[in-house]
Coordinates of C-alpha atoms in Angstrom, one line a residue:
X15 CA -19.1 5.3 -4.0
X16 CA -19.2 7.2 -0.4
X17 CA -16.1 9.8 -0.4
X18 CA -14.7 8.5 2.9
X19 CA -14.1 5.3 1.1
X20 CA -12.9 7.2 -1.9
X21 CA -10.3 8.7 0.5
X22 CA -9.5 5.5 2.4
X23 CA -8.8 3.8 -0.9
X24 CA -6.6 6.5 -2.3
X25 CA -4.6 6.4 1.0
X26 CA -3.9 3.0 0.9
X27 CA -2.9 3.3 -3.1
X28 CA -0.7 6.1 -2.3
X29 CA 1.0 4.1 0.9
X30 CA 1.7 1.1 -1.4
X31 CA 3.7 3.8 -3.8
X32 CA 6.2 4.1 -0.9
X33 CA 7.4 0.6 -2.2
X34 CA 9.0 2.1 -5.3
X35 CA 9.9 5.4 -4.2
X36 CA 13.1 5.7 -5.9
X37 CA 11.9 4.9 -9.4
X38 CA 8.8 7.6 -8.5
X39 CA 11.5 10.1 -7.7
X40 CA 13.3 9.0 -10.9
X41 CA 10.1 9.6 -12.7
X42 CA 9.7 13.4 -11.1
X43 CA 13.1 14.6 -11.6
X44 CA 13.5 13.6 -15.0
X45 CA 10.1 15.1 -15.9
X46 CA 11.2 18.1 -13.6
X47 CA 14.5 18.7 -15.8
X48 CA 12.4 18.1 -18.9
X49 CA 10.5 21.2 -17.8
X50 CA 13.6 23.1 -17.2
X51 CA 15.2 22.3 -20.8
X52 CA 12.0 23.4 -22.0
X53 CA 12.4 26.8 -20.8
X54 CA 15.7 26.9 -22.1
X55 CA 14.3 25.9 -25.5
X56 CA 11.5 28.6 -25.2
X57 CA 14.3 31.5 -24.6
X58 CA 16.6 30.2 -27.4
X59 CA 13.9 29.7 -29.9
X60 CA 12.5 33.3 -28.9
X61 CA 15.9 34.9 -28.9
X62 CA 16.7 33.4 -32.3
X63 CA 13.7 34.6 -33.9
X64 CA 14.2 38.0 -31.9
X65 CA 17.6 38.3 -33.6
X66 CA 16.5 37.4 -37.1
X67 CA 13.2 39.8 -37.4
X68 CA 14.1 42.2 -35.1
X69 CA 18.2 43.2 -35.1
X70 CA 18.4 41.3 -38.4
X71 CA 21.5 39.1 -37.1
X72 CA 23.1 37.1 -39.8
X73 CA 22.1 33.7 -39.6
X74 CA 25.4 32.2 -39.4
X75 CA 26.3 34.1 -36.4
X76 CA 23.3 32.2 -34.6
X77 CA 24.7 28.8 -35.6
X78 CA 25.6 28.2 -31.9
X79 CA 22.3 28.8 -30.6
X80 CA 20.6 26.5 -33.3
X81 CA 23.0 23.8 -32.3
X82 CA 21.7 24.5 -28.6
X83 CA 18.5 24.4 -29.3
X84 CA 18.8 20.8 -31.2
X85 CA 20.9 19.5 -28.3
X86 CA 18.2 20.5 -25.8
X87 CA 15.7 19.0 -28.1
X88 CA 17.7 15.6 -28.1
X89 CA 17.7 15.9 -24.0
X90 CA 14.2 16.5 -23.8
X91 CA 13.6 13.7 -25.6
X92 CA 16.3 11.6 -23.9
X93 CA 14.5 13.0 -20.5
X94 CA 10.9 11.9 -21.4
X95 CA 12.0 8.2 -22.4
X96 CA 13.7 7.9 -19.2
X97 CA 10.6 9.1 -17.7
X98 CA 8.4 6.3 -19.0
X99 CA 11.0 4.2 -18.3
X100 CA 11.2 4.8 -14.4
X101 CA 7.3 5.0 -14.4
X102 CA 6.8 1.7 -15.9
X103 CA 9.5 0.3 -13.3
X104 CA 7.6 2.2 -10.5
X105 CA 4.2 0.8 -11.6
X106 CA 5.5 -2.8 -12.3
X107 CA 7.1 -3.6 -8.9
X108 CA 4.1 -2.4 -6.9
X109 CA 1.9 -4.5 -8.9
X110 CA 4.3 -7.4 -8.2
X111 CA 3.7 -6.4 -4.6
X112 CA 0.1 -5.7 -4.6
X113 CA -0.5 -9.3 -6.9
X114 CA 1.9 -11.2 -4.0
X115 CA -0.4 -9.9 -1.1
X116 CA -3.4 -11.0 -3.0
X117 CA -1.7 -14.7 -4.0
X118 CA -0.7 -14.7 -0.2
X119 CA -4.0 -14.1 1.0
X120 CA -5.4 -16.7 -1.2
X121 CA -3.0 -19.1 0.5
X122 CA -3.5 -18.4 3.5
X123 CA -7.7 -18.6 3.4
X124 CA -6.6 -22.3 1.3
X125 CA -8.4 -24.0 -1.9
X126 CA -11.7 -24.6 0.7
X127 CA -12.5 -20.7 0.5
X128 CA -11.5 -20.1 -3.3
X129 CA -13.8 -22.7 -4.3
X130 CA -16.6 -20.8 -3.2
X131 CA -16.4 -18.5 -6.0
X132 CA -15.6 -19.0 -9.7
X133 CA -12.3 -19.0 -11.0
X134 CA -13.0 -16.6 -13.2
X135 CA -13.4 -14.1 -10.4
X136 CA -10.4 -14.5 -9.1
X137 CA -8.6 -14.3 -12.5
X138 CA -9.9 -11.2 -13.0
X139 CA -8.8 -10.0 -9.1
X140 CA -4.9 -11.1 -9.6
X141 CA -4.8 -10.1 -13.2
X142 CA -7.0 -7.3 -15.1
X143 CA -7.8 -5.2 -11.6
X144 CA -4.1 -5.2 -10.7
X145 CA -3.2 -4.2 -14.2
X146 CA -5.6 -1.3 -14.0
X147 CA -3.4 0.4 -11.3
X148 CA -0.2 0.6 -13.4
X149 CA -1.1 4.2 -15.1
X150 CA -1.8 5.3 -11.4
X151 CA 1.5 4.8 -9.9
X152 CA 3.5 5.7 -13.3
X153 CA 2.0 8.3 -14.4
X154 CA -0.5 10.1 -12.0
X155 CA 1.2 10.0 -8.9
X156 CA 4.3 11.3 -10.4
X157 CA 2.4 14.2 -12.7
X158 CA 1.0 15.7 -9.4
X159 CA 4.4 16.6 -8.4
X160 CA 5.2 18.4 -11.7
X161 CA 1.7 19.7 -11.9
X162 CA 2.7 21.8 -9.1
X163 CA 6.8 22.3 -9.8
X164 CA 6.3 23.2 -13.9
X165 CA 4.0 25.7 -13.5
X166 CA 5.8 27.3 -10.2
X167 CA 9.1 27.2 -12.3
X168 CA 7.6 29.1 -15.3
X169 CA 5.9 31.7 -13.3
X170 CA 9.2 32.5 -11.9
X171 CA 10.8 33.1 -15.1
X172 CA 7.7 34.8 -16.5
X173 CA 6.7 37.1 -13.7
X174 CA 10.0 39.4 -14.0
X175 CA 9.4 39.6 -17.7
X176 CA 5.8 40.6 -17.5
X177 CA 3.6 40.7 -14.4
X178 CA 0.5 40.9 -16.7
X179 CA 1.0 37.6 -18.3
X180 CA 2.1 35.7 -15.4
X181 CA -1.3 37.7 -13.5
X182 CA -3.1 35.8 -16.4
X183 CA -1.6 32.2 -15.6
X184 CA -2.1 32.7 -12.1
X185 CA -5.5 33.5 -12.4
X186 CA -6.3 30.7 -15.0
X187 CA -4.3 28.0 -13.5
X188 CA -7.1 27.1 -10.9
X189 CA -9.7 26.3 -13.6
X190 CA -8.3 23.6 -14.9
X191 CA -7.8 21.4 -11.8
X192 CA -11.2 22.8 -10.8
X193 CA -12.9 21.5 -13.7
X194 CA -11.1 18.3 -13.8
X195 CA -12.0 17.4 -10.2
X196 CA -16.0 18.4 -11.1
X197 CA -16.2 16.3 -14.1
X198 CA -14.0 13.2 -12.4
X199 CA -16.5 13.0 -9.4
X200 CA -18.2 10.1 -10.8
X201 CA -15.3 8.4 -12.5
X202 CA -14.7 6.3 -9.8
X203 CA -17.9 5.0 -9.3
X204 CA -18.3 4.1 -13.2
X205 CA -15.0 2.5 -13.0
X206 CA -15.9 0.5 -10.0
X207 CA -19.3 -0.7 -11.6
X208 CA -17.3 -1.4 -14.7
X209 CA -14.8 -3.7 -12.9
X210 CA -17.9 -5.7 -11.0
X211 CA -19.3 -6.3 -14.5
X212 CA -15.7 -7.8 -15.7
X213 CA -15.7 -10.3 -13.0
X214 CA -19.2 -11.2 -13.2
X215 CA -18.3 -11.8 -16.7
X216 CA -15.3 -13.6 -16.3
X217 CA -16.6 -16.0 -13.9
X218 CA -19.5 -17.0 -15.7
X219 CA -17.4 -17.1 -18.8
X220 CA -15.0 -19.5 -17.6
X221 CA -17.5 -21.6 -15.8
X222 CA -19.4 -22.0 -18.9
X223 CA -16.5 -22.7 -20.7
X224 CA -15.3 -25.5 -18.5
X225 CA -18.9 -27.0 -18.6
X226 CA -19.4 -26.9 -22.3
X227 CA -19.8 -30.7 -22.7
X228 CA -22.3 -30.5 -20.2
X229 CA -24.2 -27.9 -21.7
X230 CA -24.4 -29.0 -25.1
X231 CA -25.4 -32.6 -23.5
X232 CA -28.5 -30.9 -22.1
X233 CA -29.1 -28.6 -25.3
X234 CA -28.4 -25.5 -22.8
X235 CA -26.1 -23.6 -25.2
X236 CA -28.2 -21.3 -27.0
X237 CA -29.8 -20.3 -23.3
X238 CA -26.4 -19.9 -21.9
X239 CA -25.4 -17.8 -24.8
X240 CA -27.9 -15.6 -24.3
X241 CA -26.9 -15.1 -20.8
X242 CA -23.6 -14.5 -21.7
X243 CA -24.8 -11.7 -24.3
X244 CA -26.4 -9.8 -21.7
X245 CA -23.7 -10.1 -19.6
X246 CA -21.4 -8.6 -22.0
X247 CA -23.6 -6.1 -22.9
X248 CA -23.6 -5.1 -18.9
X249 CA -20.0 -4.8 -19.6
X250 CA -20.2 -2.7 -22.8
X251 CA -22.4 -0.2 -21.3
X252 CA -20.3 0.1 -18.4
X253 CA -17.2 0.5 -20.4
X254 CA -18.4 3.0 -22.9
X255 CA -20.2 5.4 -19.3
X256 CA -16.0 4.9 -18.2
X257 CA -15.1 5.9 -21.8
X258 CA -17.7 8.8 -22.1
X259 CA -16.6 10.5 -18.7
X260 CA -12.8 10.2 -19.8
X261 CA -13.9 12.1 -23.1
X262 CA -15.9 14.7 -21.3
X263 CA -12.9 15.2 -18.7
X264 CA -10.2 15.7 -21.6
X265 CA -12.6 18.0 -23.5
X266 CA -13.2 20.1 -21.0
X267 CA -9.2 20.6 -20.0
X268 CA -8.6 20.9 -23.6
X269 CA -11.1 23.9 -23.5
X270 CA -10.3 26.2 -20.9
X271 CA -6.5 25.4 -21.5
X272 CA -7.2 27.1 -25.0
X273 CA -9.1 29.8 -23.8
X274 CA -6.1 30.7 -21.3
X275 CA -3.9 30.6 -24.0
X276 CA -6.0 32.7 -26.1
X277 CA -6.2 35.2 -23.4
X278 CA -2.1 35.5 -23.5
X279 CA -1.9 35.8 -26.7
X280 CA -4.7 38.7 -26.9
X281 CA -2.7 40.2 -24.6
X282 CA 0.5 40.4 -26.2
X283 CA -1.3 41.6 -29.7
X284 CA -2.8 44.5 -28.1
X285 CA 0.4 45.3 -26.4
X286 CA 2.2 45.4 -29.8
X287 CA 0.1 47.3 -31.5
X288 CA 0.3 49.9 -28.4
X289 CA -3.4 49.4 -27.0
X290 CA -2.4 47.7 -24.2
X291 CA 0.6 49.3 -22.1
X292 CA 0.9 47.5 -18.7
X293 CA 2.7 44.5 -17.2
X294 CA 5.7 45.3 -19.0
X295 CA 7.3 47.3 -16.0
X296 CA 7.6 50.6 -18.0
X297 CA 9.5 48.6 -21.1
X298 CA 8.1 48.6 -24.0
X299 CA 7.1 44.7 -24.8
X300 CA 9.8 43.2 -27.1
X301 CA 9.0 40.5 -29.9
X302 CA 11.5 38.3 -27.3
X303 CA 9.1 38.8 -24.4
X304 CA 6.3 37.9 -26.3
X305 CA 7.5 35.2 -28.1
X306 CA 9.1 33.6 -24.9
X307 CA 5.8 33.7 -23.1
X308 CA 3.8 32.7 -26.2
X309 CA 6.2 29.8 -26.3
X310 CA 5.7 28.9 -22.6
X311 CA 1.7 29.3 -22.1
X312 CA 0.4 25.9 -23.9
X313 CA 3.5 24.4 -21.2
X314 CA 2.5 26.0 -18.5
X315 CA -1.0 24.2 -18.7
X316 CA 0.4 21.1 -20.0
X317 CA 1.3 19.2 -16.9
X318 CA -2.2 20.3 -15.3
X319 CA -3.7 18.8 -18.7
X320 CA -1.6 15.8 -18.3
X321 CA -3.0 15.3 -14.4
X322 CA -6.7 15.6 -15.8
X323 CA -5.9 13.0 -18.7
X324 CA -4.1 10.8 -15.8
X325 CA -7.4 11.5 -13.6
X326 CA -9.0 8.9 -15.4
X327 CA -6.0 6.5 -14.2
X328 CA -6.6 7.4 -10.7
X329 CA -10.5 6.7 -11.1
X330 CA -9.6 3.2 -12.5
X331 CA -7.4 2.3 -9.6
X332 CA -9.9 3.5 -6.9
X333 CA -12.2 1.5 -8.5
X334 CA -10.3 -1.6 -8.9
X335 CA -8.7 -1.2 -5.5
X336 CA -12.2 -1.4 -3.9
X337 CA -12.7 -5.2 -4.6
X338 CA -8.7 -5.6 -3.9
X339 CA -8.8 -3.9 -0.4
X340 CA -12.2 -5.5 0.4
X341 CA -10.6 -9.2 -0.5
X342 CA -7.5 -8.5 1.7
X343 CA -9.5 -7.1 4.3
X344 CA -12.0 -9.7 5.0
X345 CA -12.3 -11.3 8.1
X346 CA -11.9 -15.3 8.3
X347 CA -10.4 -17.5 10.3
X348 CA -7.0 -18.8 9.0
X349 CA -5.0 -22.0 9.4
X350 CA -1.8 -20.7 11.0
X351 CA 1.2 -21.5 9.8
X352 CA 4.0 -22.3 12.6
X353 CA 7.7 -22.5 12.3
X354 CA 8.0 -25.9 14.3
X355 CA 10.5 -28.5 11.9
X356 CA 8.0 -31.9 11.7
X357 CA 10.1 -34.2 13.9
X358 CA 10.8 -37.9 12.6
X359 CA 9.4 -37.2 9.0
X360 CA 9.8 -40.6 7.8
X361 CA 7.6 -41.6 10.3
X362 CA 3.9 -40.1 10.7
X363 CA 1.6 -40.7 13.9
X364 CA -1.9 -38.4 14.0
X365 CA -3.5 -37.6 17.0
X366 CA -6.9 -35.8 17.1
X367 CA -8.3 -34.9 19.9
X368 CA -12.1 -32.5 20.5
X369 CA -11.2 -31.4 17.0
X370 CA -14.0 -29.1 15.6
X371 CA -13.2 -28.2 11.5
X372 CA -14.3 -24.3 10.9
X373 CA -14.8 -22.8 7.7
X374 CA -12.9 -19.2 6.3
X375 CA -16.0 -17.5 8.0
X376 CA -16.2 -19.4 11.5
X377 CA -18.9 -21.7 11.1
X378 CA -18.4 -25.2 12.0
X379 CA -18.0 -27.5 9.2
X380 CA -17.3 -31.1 11.4
X381 CA -16.6 -32.1 14.6
X382 CA -15.9 -32.7 17.5
X383 CA -13.8 -35.7 16.7
X384 CA -11.4 -37.7 18.5
X385 CA -9.2 -40.2 16.8
X386 CA -5.6 -41.6 16.2
X387 CA -3.8 -42.8 13.6
X388 CA -1.0 -45.0 14.6
X389 CA 2.5 -45.1 12.5
X390 CA 2.7 -47.2 9.5
X391 CA -1.4 -48.1 10.0
X392 CA -3.8 -48.3 7.0
X393 CA -6.8 -46.3 8.1
X394 CA -10.3 -46.4 5.8
X395 CA -12.4 -42.9 6.3
X396 CA -16.1 -43.5 4.8
X397 CA -19.6 -41.9 5.3
X398 CA -22.2 -41.0 3.5
X399 CA -22.1 -37.5 1.2
X400 CA -21.8 -34.5 3.4
X401 CA -20.6 -36.1 6.3
X402 CA -17.9 -33.9 6.5
X403 CA -15.0 -36.3 5.3
X404 CA -13.7 -33.6 2.9
X405 CA -13.7 -31.0 5.6
X406 CA -11.8 -33.3 7.8
X407 CA -9.0 -33.7 5.2
X408 CA -8.9 -30.1 4.7
X409 CA -7.8 -29.5 8.0
X410 CA -5.3 -32.2 8.1
X411 CA -3.8 -30.6 5.1
X412 CA -3.6 -27.5 6.8
X413 CA -6.3 -25.4 4.4
X414 CA -9.0 -25.1 7.1
X415 CA -9.2 -23.7 10.7
X416 CA -9.7 -25.4 13.3
X417 CA -10.3 -25.8 16.9
X418 CA -9.4 -28.4 19.4
X419 CA -6.0 -30.2 18.6
X420 CA -4.3 -31.8 15.9
X421 CA -1.0 -33.8 16.7
X422 CA 1.4 -34.6 13.9
X423 CA 4.0 -36.4 15.6
X424 CA 3.1 -35.0 18.8
X425 CA 3.6 -31.5 17.1
X426 CA 0.2 -29.2 17.2
X427 CA -0.4 -28.7 13.2
X428 CA -0.7 -25.0 13.8
X429 CA 3.2 -24.9 15.2
X430 CA 4.6 -26.9 12.6
X431 CA 6.2 -25.6 9.2
X432 CA 3.6 -26.5 6.6
X433 CA 5.7 -26.8 3.7
X434 CA 7.5 -29.5 5.3
X435 CA 4.6 -31.3 6.9
X436 CA 2.9 -30.9 3.2
X437 CA 6.0 -32.4 2.0
X438 CA 5.8 -35.7 3.8
X439 CA 2.3 -36.3 2.5
X440 CA 1.7 -38.1 -1.0
X441 CA -1.8 -37.3 -2.1
X442 CA -3.9 -38.9 -4.8
X443 CA -7.7 -37.0 -5.4
X444 CA -10.3 -38.3 -7.0
X445 CA -10.2 -35.9 -10.0
X446 CA -6.5 -35.8 -10.8
X447 CA -5.0 -32.7 -11.6
X448 CA -2.4 -32.4 -14.5
X449 CA -0.7 -28.8 -14.9
X450 CA 0.3 -27.5 -18.0
X451 CA 3.7 -29.0 -19.2
X452 CA 4.9 -32.3 -20.0
X453 CA 4.4 -36.0 -18.5
X454 CA 7.3 -35.8 -17.1
X455 CA 6.9 -32.4 -15.7
X456 CA 3.7 -33.6 -13.8
X457 CA 5.4 -36.8 -12.4
X458 CA 8.2 -34.6 -11.1
X459 CA 5.6 -32.0 -9.8
X460 CA 6.7 -32.7 -6.0
X461 CA 10.5 -33.8 -6.9
X462 CA 11.7 -31.8 -9.6
X463 CA 15.1 -32.9 -8.8
X464 CA 14.3 -36.5 -9.1
X465 CA 16.5 -38.4 -11.9
X466 CA 15.3 -39.8 -15.1
X467 CA 15.4 -43.5 -13.5
X468 CA 13.7 -43.0 -10.9
X469 CA 11.0 -41.1 -12.9
X470 CA 11.0 -44.6 -15.3
X471 CA 10.8 -46.6 -12.0
X472 CA 7.8 -44.9 -10.4
X473 CA 6.2 -45.0 -14.1
X474 CA 6.3 -48.5 -14.2
X475 CA 5.3 -49.4 -10.3
X476 CA 2.0 -47.2 -10.9
X477 CA 1.5 -48.9 -14.4
X478 CA 1.7 -45.6 -16.5
X479 CA 4.7 -46.8 -18.4
X480 CA 2.3 -48.9 -20.8
X481 CA 0.5 -46.0 -21.8
X482 CA 3.4 -43.4 -22.0
X483 CA 5.5 -45.5 -24.2
X484 CA 2.9 -44.9 -26.8
X485 CA 2.7 -41.7 -26.8
X486 CA 4.1 -40.0 -29.7
X487 CA 6.6 -37.9 -27.6
X488 CA 6.6 -39.9 -24.7
X489 CA 7.6 -38.5 -21.7
X490 CA 7.5 -35.2 -23.1
X491 CA 4.0 -35.3 -24.7
X492 CA 2.1 -32.2 -23.3
X493 CA -0.8 -32.2 -21.1
X494 CA -2.9 -29.6 -19.5
X495 CA -5.4 -29.3 -16.8
X496 CA -8.0 -31.0 -18.8
X497 CA -5.8 -34.0 -19.2
X498 CA -4.9 -33.1 -22.4
X499 CA -5.9 -36.1 -24.3
X500 CA -5.2 -39.0 -21.7
X501 CA -7.9 -40.6 -20.2
X502 CA -9.0 -40.6 -16.6
X503 CA -7.3 -43.7 -15.8
X504 CA -4.4 -42.6 -17.5
X505 CA -4.4 -39.4 -15.6
X506 CA -5.0 -41.1 -12.4
X507 CA -1.9 -43.2 -12.7
X508 CA 0.1 -40.4 -13.3
X509 CA -1.1 -38.9 -10.5
X510 CA -0.2 -42.2 -8.4
X511 CA 3.4 -42.1 -10.0
X512 CA 3.6 -38.3 -9.0
X513 CA 2.7 -39.8 -5.2
X514 CA 5.5 -42.1 -5.3
X515 CA 8.0 -40.4 -6.4
X516 CA 7.5 -37.8 -3.8
X517 CA 7.6 -40.5 -1.4
X518 CA 5.9 -39.2 1.6
X519 CA 5.3 -40.8 5.2
X520 CA 1.7 -39.9 5.3
X521 CA -0.3 -41.2 2.2
X522 CA -3.9 -39.2 1.7
X523 CA -5.9 -41.2 -0.8
X524 CA -9.4 -39.5 -1.6
X525 CA -11.7 -41.7 -4.0
X526 CA -8.3 -42.8 -5.8
X527 CA -10.7 -45.4 -7.7
X528 CA -13.5 -43.0 -8.4
X529 CA -14.9 -42.4 -12.4
X530 CA -12.2 -45.7 -13.0
X531 CA -13.1 -48.3 -15.5
X532 CA -12.6 -51.7 -13.7
X533 CA -9.0 -52.6 -15.6
X534 CA -8.0 -49.2 -14.6
X535 CA -9.1 -49.6 -10.9
X536 CA -7.5 -52.9 -10.7
X537 CA -4.0 -51.3 -11.7
X538 CA -4.3 -48.4 -9.9
X539 CA -5.4 -50.3 -6.5
X540 CA -2.5 -52.6 -7.2
X541 CA 0.2 -50.0 -7.6
X542 CA -1.1 -48.4 -4.4
X543 CA -1.2 -51.4 -2.5
X544 CA 3.0 -51.1 -2.9
X545 CA 3.1 -47.9 -2.6
X546 CA 1.7 -47.6 0.9
X547 CA 3.6 -50.2 2.5
X548 CA 5.5 -49.3 5.6
X549 CA 3.5 -46.2 5.4
X550 CA 0.7 -44.7 7.3
X551 CA -2.3 -44.0 5.1
X552 CA -5.8 -42.5 5.5
X553 CA -7.9 -43.5 2.7
X554 CA -11.4 -42.0 1.9
X555 CA -13.4 -44.1 0.1
X556 CA -17.2 -45.0 -0.9
X557 CA -16.3 -48.5 -2.2
X558 CA -16.9 -50.5 0.6
X559 CA -15.8 -53.6 -0.7
X560 CA -12.0 -51.9 -0.7
X561 CA -12.6 -52.1 3.4
X562 CA -11.2 -55.5 4.2
X563 CA -7.8 -54.6 3.3
X564 CA -7.8 -51.5 5.9
X565 CA -6.7 -52.0 9.3
X566 CA -9.1 -49.4 10.7
X567 CA -12.3 -47.9 9.6
X568 CA -13.4 -44.5 11.0
X569 CA -17.1 -43.6 10.1
X570 CA -18.4 -40.2 10.0
X571 CA -22.0 -38.8 9.7
X572 CA -23.3 -35.3 9.9
X573 CA -19.8 -34.1 11.0
X574 CA -19.5 -36.3 13.9
X575 CA -17.3 -39.5 14.3
X576 CA -20.1 -42.3 14.8
X577 CA -17.8 -45.6 14.6
X578 CA -14.4 -46.3 14.7
X579 CA -12.8 -49.8 14.9
X580 CA -11.9 -53.0 12.6
X581 CA -14.0 -53.9 9.8
X582 CA -14.7 -57.2 11.3
X583 CA -15.8 -55.2 14.5
X584 CA -18.0 -52.5 13.6
X585 CA -19.4 -54.1 9.9
X586 CA -21.9 -55.9 11.8
X587 CA -23.6 -52.7 13.7
X588 CA -24.4 -48.8 13.1
X589 CA -24.1 -46.9 10.0
X590 CA -21.6 -49.0 8.4
X591 CA -23.9 -52.0 8.7
X592 CA -26.3 -50.0 6.9
X593 CA -24.3 -48.9 4.0
X594 CA -23.1 -52.4 3.6
X595 CA -26.6 -53.8 3.1
X596 CA -27.4 -50.8 0.9
X597 CA -24.3 -52.0 -1.2
X598 CA -25.3 -55.5 -1.3
X599 CA -28.9 -54.7 -2.0
X600 CA -27.7 -52.5 -5.5
X601 CA -25.3 -55.3 -6.3
X602 CA -28.2 -57.8 -6.5
X603 CA -30.6 -55.6 -8.1
X604 CA -27.5 -55.0 -10.8

């Protein structure tokens, strides 16, 4: 990874820490207090041993000092507990913020952009990679401050007692961060490669899991298992590379810390036997001084060693932040969300003028288009696959950016409050999505406050109650995004009931009878015919035999609107006539 990029990512990570500055200051303060208590603990312990060994003081006279030692140990344990809690809260608050940034960005980019990558990639980005930042904020950043404050305080205490020991501390201390940085140079790169491998494996596995039935039917299970094995081998290799660097870093830090402590111990050993006579300001080295400094010696290097241990968390966070920052900074045209309320939400009319629908990257997907849909008018949108129908629907829903004009009740779409506009839409798609929850939860998705009577009524109108009553738990039957044991027709009728309960003034129907059997199609069409009465309706359909009931038909081809009129007017000419001819031939062949 480029060093400048590492610096930029580190700067971005530190800028996020300002959101939880209070928790971080609490964590640092408790760590510093624990360091001060440690000095007091070392002093009491050294004094007790000095009194017992050198002064031959009766142990009962030292009861107060023993009690003080126990109290200090308890207070240090309390500080350690508080520091862990504050560090966790700090990381949690920042992680929630970063995750919200990602979700807001995904919402702004819309479903059309999200479908461009496997679902597993987004799951890895939102879950695993954000989680990997926890230790950076909870441990590494507070430890950076403690790695300076605590050694400085120990030096301030040690130098007045023995300048030689203080000088040893001062000279050997930079070795720890120096070798920590030296070993950690490749850690960020290793973590970045690890996260890339994790993203690929997550996306690959999730997509294959969803299409397992298809893979089995085409006898591709073994081949895909080999692909998963290869992807998991790459992830395993990358993970071991990260762990190898982490273990190497810890070993190096422990080695140099041990050498430094040993130098201090050797100095005092020779000082006690009279071989060394410097560093003590002309006063003989006492047992208290030697024990006090020796007890503090490991603790002097401990904050630096902890920083080295948590340096791996920094490398992890930088590796995770690369994909997140890249996603947050992606240049894409977004559908702007205005703040103008939707006027007369109970009666919708739409006017489209010179519309060009754009992809998030700015590519023209359809257009220019010009048409209008009057209040309570029923309009069909037809055309061959790839004509641009889905792009037009995404633009009307506010999921894709556009050029030109889309006016809803004479207000430009990008000036409207999108939440309010979508609340006025009752949508039924060709692939009914049932969220995890009960049948009742799915019906009330757009209107959670609906009463049980309202739910029963729309279920009857959508002909869904006939199978819901046969379920063991009825409306409390649990379903999921794979329909949870319900047939496609049953799931579609639940989707129709859900749209009815929302009771929007604009009905948007995207192939509502696709993949349905004849009986389910009849029931769904009957319920929809009742629901869209006195409602503005736009229906996308490949079933041309359903067009007779529509007041007007829009025909698209290659992103352009090629026909616009009633069925009687345009069915004998142009693309619609060709489509009807092909449909009649297929029916005769059948």
